[in-house]
C-alpha atoms as a printed R data frame, in Angstrom:
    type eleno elety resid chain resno      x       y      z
1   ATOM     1    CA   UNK     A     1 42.315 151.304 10.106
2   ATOM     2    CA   UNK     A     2 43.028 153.304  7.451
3   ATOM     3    CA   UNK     A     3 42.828 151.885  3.601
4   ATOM     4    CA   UNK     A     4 44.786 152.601  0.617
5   ATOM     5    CA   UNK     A     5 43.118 153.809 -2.021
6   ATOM     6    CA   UNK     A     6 45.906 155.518 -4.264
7   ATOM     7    CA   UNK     A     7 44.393 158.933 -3.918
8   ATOM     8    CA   UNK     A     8 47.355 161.437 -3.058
9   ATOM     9    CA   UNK     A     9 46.132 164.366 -0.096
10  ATOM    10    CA   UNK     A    10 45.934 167.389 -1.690
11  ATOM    11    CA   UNK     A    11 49.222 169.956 -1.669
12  ATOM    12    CA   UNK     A    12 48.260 171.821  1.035
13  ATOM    13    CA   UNK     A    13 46.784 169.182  3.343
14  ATOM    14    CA   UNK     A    14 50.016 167.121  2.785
15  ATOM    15    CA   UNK     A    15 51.914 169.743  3.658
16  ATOM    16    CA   UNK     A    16 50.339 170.808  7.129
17  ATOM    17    CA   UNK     A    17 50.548 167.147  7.525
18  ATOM    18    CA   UNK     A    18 54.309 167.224  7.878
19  ATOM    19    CA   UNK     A    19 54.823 170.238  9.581
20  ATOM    20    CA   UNK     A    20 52.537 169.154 12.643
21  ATOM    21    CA   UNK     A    21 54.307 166.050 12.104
22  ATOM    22    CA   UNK     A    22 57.214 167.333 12.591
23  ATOM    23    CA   UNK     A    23 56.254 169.873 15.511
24  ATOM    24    CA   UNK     A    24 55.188 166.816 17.599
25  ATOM    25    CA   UNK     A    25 58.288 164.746 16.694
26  ATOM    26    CA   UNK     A    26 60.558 167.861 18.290
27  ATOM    27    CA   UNK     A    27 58.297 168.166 20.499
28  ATOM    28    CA   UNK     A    28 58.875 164.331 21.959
29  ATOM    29    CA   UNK     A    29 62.313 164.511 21.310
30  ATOM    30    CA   UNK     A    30 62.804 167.483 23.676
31  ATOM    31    CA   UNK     A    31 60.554 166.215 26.587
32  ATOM    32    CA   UNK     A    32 62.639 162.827 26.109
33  ATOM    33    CA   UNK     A    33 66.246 164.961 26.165
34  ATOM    34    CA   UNK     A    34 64.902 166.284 29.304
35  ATOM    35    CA   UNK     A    35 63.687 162.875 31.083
36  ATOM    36    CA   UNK     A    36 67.461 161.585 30.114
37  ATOM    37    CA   UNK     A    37 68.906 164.509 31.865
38  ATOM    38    CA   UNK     A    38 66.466 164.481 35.034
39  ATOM    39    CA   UNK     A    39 66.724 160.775 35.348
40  ATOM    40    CA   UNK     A    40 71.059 160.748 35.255
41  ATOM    41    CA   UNK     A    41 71.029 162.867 37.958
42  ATOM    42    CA   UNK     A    42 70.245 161.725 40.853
43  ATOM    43    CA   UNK     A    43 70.547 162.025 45.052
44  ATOM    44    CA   UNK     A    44 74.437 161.597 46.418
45  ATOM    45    CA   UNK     A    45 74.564 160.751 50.113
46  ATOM    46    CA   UNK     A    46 77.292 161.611 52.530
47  ATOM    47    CA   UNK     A    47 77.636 160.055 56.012
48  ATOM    48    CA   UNK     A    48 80.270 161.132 58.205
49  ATOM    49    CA   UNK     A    49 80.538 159.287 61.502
50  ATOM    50    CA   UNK     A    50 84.027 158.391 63.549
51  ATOM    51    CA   UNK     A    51 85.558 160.000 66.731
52  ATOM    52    CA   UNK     A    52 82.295 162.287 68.011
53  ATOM    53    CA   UNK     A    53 83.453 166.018 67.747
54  ATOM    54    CA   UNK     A    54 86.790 165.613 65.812
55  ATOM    55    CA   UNK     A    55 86.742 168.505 63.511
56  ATOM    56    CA   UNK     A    56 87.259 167.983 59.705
57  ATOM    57    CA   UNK     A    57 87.352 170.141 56.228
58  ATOM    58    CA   UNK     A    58 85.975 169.034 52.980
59  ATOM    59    CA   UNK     A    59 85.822 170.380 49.703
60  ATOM    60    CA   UNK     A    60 82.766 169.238 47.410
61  ATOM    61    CA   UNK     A    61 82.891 169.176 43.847
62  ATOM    62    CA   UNK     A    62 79.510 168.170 42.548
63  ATOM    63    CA   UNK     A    63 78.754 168.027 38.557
64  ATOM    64    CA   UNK     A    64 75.189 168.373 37.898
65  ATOM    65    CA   UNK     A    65 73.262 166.883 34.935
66  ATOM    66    CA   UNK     A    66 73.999 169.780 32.775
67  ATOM    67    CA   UNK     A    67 77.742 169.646 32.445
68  ATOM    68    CA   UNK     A    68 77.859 172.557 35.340
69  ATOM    69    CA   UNK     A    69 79.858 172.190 38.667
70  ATOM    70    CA   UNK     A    70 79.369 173.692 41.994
71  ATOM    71    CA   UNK     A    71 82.214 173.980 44.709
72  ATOM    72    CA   UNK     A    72 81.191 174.286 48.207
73  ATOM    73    CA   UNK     A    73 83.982 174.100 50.930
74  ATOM    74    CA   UNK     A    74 83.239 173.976 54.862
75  ATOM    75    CA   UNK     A    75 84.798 172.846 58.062
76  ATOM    76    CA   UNK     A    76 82.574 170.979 60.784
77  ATOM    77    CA   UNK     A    77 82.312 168.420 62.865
78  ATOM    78    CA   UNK     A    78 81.555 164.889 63.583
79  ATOM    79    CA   UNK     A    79 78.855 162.655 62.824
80  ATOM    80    CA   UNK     A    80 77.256 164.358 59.708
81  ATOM    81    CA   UNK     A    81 75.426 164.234 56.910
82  ATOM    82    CA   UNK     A    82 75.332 166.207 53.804
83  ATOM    83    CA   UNK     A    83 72.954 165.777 50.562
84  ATOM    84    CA   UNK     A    84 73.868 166.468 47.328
85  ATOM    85    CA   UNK     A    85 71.985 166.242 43.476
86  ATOM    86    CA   UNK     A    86 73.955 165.458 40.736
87  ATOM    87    CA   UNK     A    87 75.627 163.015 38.441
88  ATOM    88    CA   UNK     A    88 79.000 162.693 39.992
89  ATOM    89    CA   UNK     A    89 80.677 163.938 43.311
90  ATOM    90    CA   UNK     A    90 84.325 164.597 44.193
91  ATOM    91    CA   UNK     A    91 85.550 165.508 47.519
92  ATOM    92    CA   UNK     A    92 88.868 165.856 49.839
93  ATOM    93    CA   UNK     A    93 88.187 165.450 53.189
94  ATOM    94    CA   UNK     A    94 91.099 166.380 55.901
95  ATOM    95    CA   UNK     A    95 90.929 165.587 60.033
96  ATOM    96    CA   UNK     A    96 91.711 168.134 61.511
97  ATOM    97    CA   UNK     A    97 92.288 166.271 64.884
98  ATOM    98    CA   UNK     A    98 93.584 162.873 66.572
99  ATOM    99    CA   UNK     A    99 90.075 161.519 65.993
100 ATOM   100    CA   UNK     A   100 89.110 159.157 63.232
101 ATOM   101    CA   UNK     A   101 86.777 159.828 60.237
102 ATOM   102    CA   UNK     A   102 84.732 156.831 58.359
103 ATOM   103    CA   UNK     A   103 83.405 158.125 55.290
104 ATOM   104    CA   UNK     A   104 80.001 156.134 53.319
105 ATOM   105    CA   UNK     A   105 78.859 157.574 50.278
106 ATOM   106    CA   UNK     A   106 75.483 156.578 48.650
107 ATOM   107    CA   UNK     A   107 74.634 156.961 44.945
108 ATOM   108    CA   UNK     A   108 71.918 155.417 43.181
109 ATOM   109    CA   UNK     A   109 72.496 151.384 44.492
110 ATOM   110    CA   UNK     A   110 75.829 151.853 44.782
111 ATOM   111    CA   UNK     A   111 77.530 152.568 48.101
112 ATOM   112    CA   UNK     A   112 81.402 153.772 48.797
113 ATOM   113    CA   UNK     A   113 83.038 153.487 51.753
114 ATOM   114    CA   UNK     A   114 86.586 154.699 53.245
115 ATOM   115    CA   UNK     A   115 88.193 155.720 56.704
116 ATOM   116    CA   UNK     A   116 91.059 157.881 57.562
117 ATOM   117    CA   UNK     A   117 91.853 158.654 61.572
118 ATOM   118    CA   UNK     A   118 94.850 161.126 62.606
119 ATOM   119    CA   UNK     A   119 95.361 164.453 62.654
120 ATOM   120    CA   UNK     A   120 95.719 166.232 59.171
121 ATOM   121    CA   UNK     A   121 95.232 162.960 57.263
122 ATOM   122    CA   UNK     A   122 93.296 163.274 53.947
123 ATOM   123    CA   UNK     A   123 91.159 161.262 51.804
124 ATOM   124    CA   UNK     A   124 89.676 161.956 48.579
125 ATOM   125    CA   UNK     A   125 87.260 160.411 46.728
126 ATOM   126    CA   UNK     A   126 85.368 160.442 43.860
127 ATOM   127    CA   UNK     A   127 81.712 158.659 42.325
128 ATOM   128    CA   UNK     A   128 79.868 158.837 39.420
């Protein structure tokens, strides 16, 4: 423990005091800015399942931790599964046959779930 004594540290010891106190606060505060950004974003799961081989498009929208977005749009078929990182997902899924489409999306402990069946029927959804 240290003990007061009333002596004041010199000028310049006092003074290189502060700034490496003041490097290692920044330097905190920017490894903690970057834990908060790693830690919202996190893994989105898609699981496509329905009619086996009905064909369907989808447009992602994912916004990562940094404000960014990314876009991807694809056609396939089903049962699939897609994996995505990020803080929040958007998509727009159409069938593109008579078959049916049940859509589960996994974020975090939280778990969405819809179904659409028809052909050109749509469904969008969107997490966070």
């Amino acid at each position: 423990m240290f003990r007061r004594t009333g002596r004041r540290l010199p000028e310049r010891l006092s003074g290189c005091c502060l700034k490496v106190l003041g490097i290692v606060v920044l330097a905190a505060s920017l490894t903690c800015a970057a834990a908060g950004s790693e830690a919202m974003a996190s893994d989105i799961v898609v699981e496509m399942t329905g009619t086996p081989d009905t064909r369907f498009s989808a447009r992602w929208e994912i916004t990562r931790a940094d404000g960014g977005r990314r876009v991807i749009t694809e056609q396939g078929r089903l049962p699939t599964r897609r994996h995505f990182q990020g803080v929040a997902l958007m998509a727009e899924l159409i069938v593109l046959d008579d078959g049916a489409l049940w859509l589960e999306v996994h974020k975090g402990g939280s778990r969405s779930r819809a179904s659409i069946g028809g052909k050109e029927s749509r469904i969008s959804i969107s997490v966070e």
